[in-house]
Amino acid sequence: MTASRRTTIGHAGSLPKGVARRLEILDRAIEVFRERGADGTSLRRIAEAIGVSHAALLHYFDSREQLLVAVYAHAESQRHLAEGPAAPSGMDRMIAAAMANVDVPGLVQLYTTLVAASLESRSEVGKEFFTARFARIRESLTAELREGQQAGTVRDDVPAEHLAALIIAASDGLQIQWLLDPAVGLEAPLRSLAAMLEPR
Amino acid sequence: MTASRRTTIGHAGSLPKGVARRLEILDRAIEVFRERGADGTSLRRIAEAIGVSHAALLHYFDSREQLLVAVYAHAESQRHLAEGPAAPSGMDRMIAAAMANVDVPGLVQLYTTLVAASLESRSEVGKEFFTARFARIRESLTAELREGQQAGTVRDDVPAEHLAALIIAASDGLQIQWLLDPAVGLEAPLRSLAAMLEPR
């Protein structure tokens, strides 16, 4: 957390007061969710745990779902900042992201809860966020895999866009199986998937 | 639905009245969830939609979560009965199951909602059901893949248990991406995964 905290303080120094306060709330909320995820907690109880008033929380976020999506997006962007400019290749990045979640089961739970909620017809914020998020990750991963196919480092008997969708799906699905039963492992099966991407 | 209805009527004729009534409720509930999933509906509203009293529903199910898990388990067992004894191989079965869900987006949503809920610390019914379900599917798929490895039809450079966990994870994760954006496809990427299982 040291790196991400520094990042936030950096924000706070250079951003308008409202934006900085919003980021502070998100940082606190991540800490709250780190252990156990959202676990059905109401916005009021989240406010208590964060140490702000319910009204203050509603000033920054219209609904519980909007707060939770913002918390998840903030946690994800912190991770990207922490990764720095020398980002590893797509598959290694997915493995690194999944492994980073080993220390924060609450974020995996929050992610799964939010994805599930985004499938419900009432959810607009979530549906929009996750549809865009999946599309963005698939697109960048597809481009990277296609380059690998051209360079001969990735198998080319399967379309790059299928590989991208499968890698994301496997990573998401494995984290759920691992949360329910840690014996399933996370890094080892993902390394096996990486081996399956190699040219035949 | 013709096949599953026949199955239920078959049950109703040979089972104690309470059990038959419980199955009738589950059949009706599946119809209700077929289109839109659970979508945060209360037990009271589910009872209305099913056409039984709230009290009658509580006689058969202790909680909303218990009803939803039972609905999902019932839908899954109907599918197994419909498949018949000549079941295809593990990977084909996963593809067939995923494709069967194309017609019932509500069940994919119900499944994802229940899996997400099962990760919450308050959930006992769900955690137990899905931990056991994943373990059971992983075990049978692993045994089948190991046989394939011995017969030379499945790649053996990767442990069978990794392959099993990855296939289940990819199938679960893809269904979510597909629900949010049908352009991702479901059968085509799963067929690509099947191709990746072939010996090198």
Coordinates of C-alpha atoms in Angstrom, one line a residue, chain A residues 100-174:
Chain A
A100 CA -1.9 -9.3 -6.4
N101 CA -5.5 -10.2 -5.5
V102 CA -4.3 -13.1 -3.3
D103 CA -3.5 -10.5 -0.7
V104 CA -6.8 -8.8 -1.0
P105 CA -9.6 -11.4 -1.1
G106 CA -12.1 -8.6 -0.4
L107 CA -11.3 -7.0 -3.8
V108 CA -11.9 -10.3 -5.6
Q109 CA -15.2 -10.6 -3.8
L110 CA -16.1 -7.0 -4.5
Y111 CA -15.2 -7.5 -8.2
T112 CA -17.4 -10.6 -8.4
T113 CA -20.3 -9.0 -6.6
L114 CA -20.1 -6.0 -8.9
V115 CA -19.9 -8.1 -12.1
A116 CA -22.9 -10.1 -10.9
A117 CA -24.8 -7.0 -10.1
S118 CA -23.9 -5.5 -13.5
L119 CA -25.8 -8.4 -15.2
E120 CA -29.0 -7.3 -13.4
S121 CA -31.3 -5.3 -15.6
R122 CA -31.6 -2.5 -12.9
S123 CA -27.9 -1.9 -12.9
E124 CA -26.7 0.9 -15.2
V125 CA -23.5 2.2 -13.6
G126 CA -22.2 -1.4 -13.2
K127 CA -23.2 -2.6 -16.7
E128 CA -21.6 0.4 -18.3
F129 CA -18.4 0.1 -16.3
F130 CA -17.9 -3.6 -16.8
T131 CA -18.9 -3.7 -20.5
A132 CA -16.4 -0.9 -21.2
R133 CA -13.7 -2.5 -18.9
F134 CA -14.0 -6.0 -20.5
A135 CA -14.0 -4.4 -24.0
R136 CA -10.9 -2.3 -23.2
I137 CA -8.9 -5.2 -21.7
R138 CA -9.9 -7.6 -24.5
E139 CA -8.9 -5.0 -27.1
S140 CA -5.4 -4.3 -25.7
L141 CA -4.8 -8.0 -25.0
T142 CA -5.9 -9.0 -28.5
A143 CA -3.5 -6.4 -30.1
E144 CA -0.7 -7.7 -28.0
L145 CA -1.5 -11.4 -28.7
R146 CA -1.7 -10.6 -32.4
E147 CA 1.7 -9.0 -32.3
G148 CA 2.9 -12.2 -30.6
Q149 CA 1.3 -14.3 -33.3
Q150 CA 3.1 -12.3 -36.0
A151 CA 6.4 -12.6 -34.1
G152 CA 5.9 -16.3 -33.7
T153 CA 5.8 -16.3 -29.9
V154 CA 2.0 -17.0 -29.6
R155 CA 0.1 -19.9 -31.3
D156 CA -1.7 -18.6 -34.4
D157 CA -4.1 -21.6 -35.0
V158 CA -6.6 -19.8 -32.7
P159 CA -7.9 -16.2 -33.3
A160 CA -6.2 -13.7 -31.0
E161 CA -9.6 -12.3 -29.9
H162 CA -10.6 -15.8 -28.6
L163 CA -7.3 -16.1 -26.7
A164 CA -7.9 -12.6 -25.1
A165 CA -11.5 -13.4 -24.1
L166 CA -10.4 -16.8 -22.7
I167 CA -7.5 -15.4 -20.7
I168 CA -9.7 -12.8 -19.0
A169 CA -12.4 -15.4 -18.4
A170 CA -10.0 -18.0 -17.0
S171 CA -8.4 -15.4 -14.7
D172 CA -11.8 -14.2 -13.4
G173 CA -13.2 -17.7 -13.0
L174 CA -10.1 -19.1 -11.3

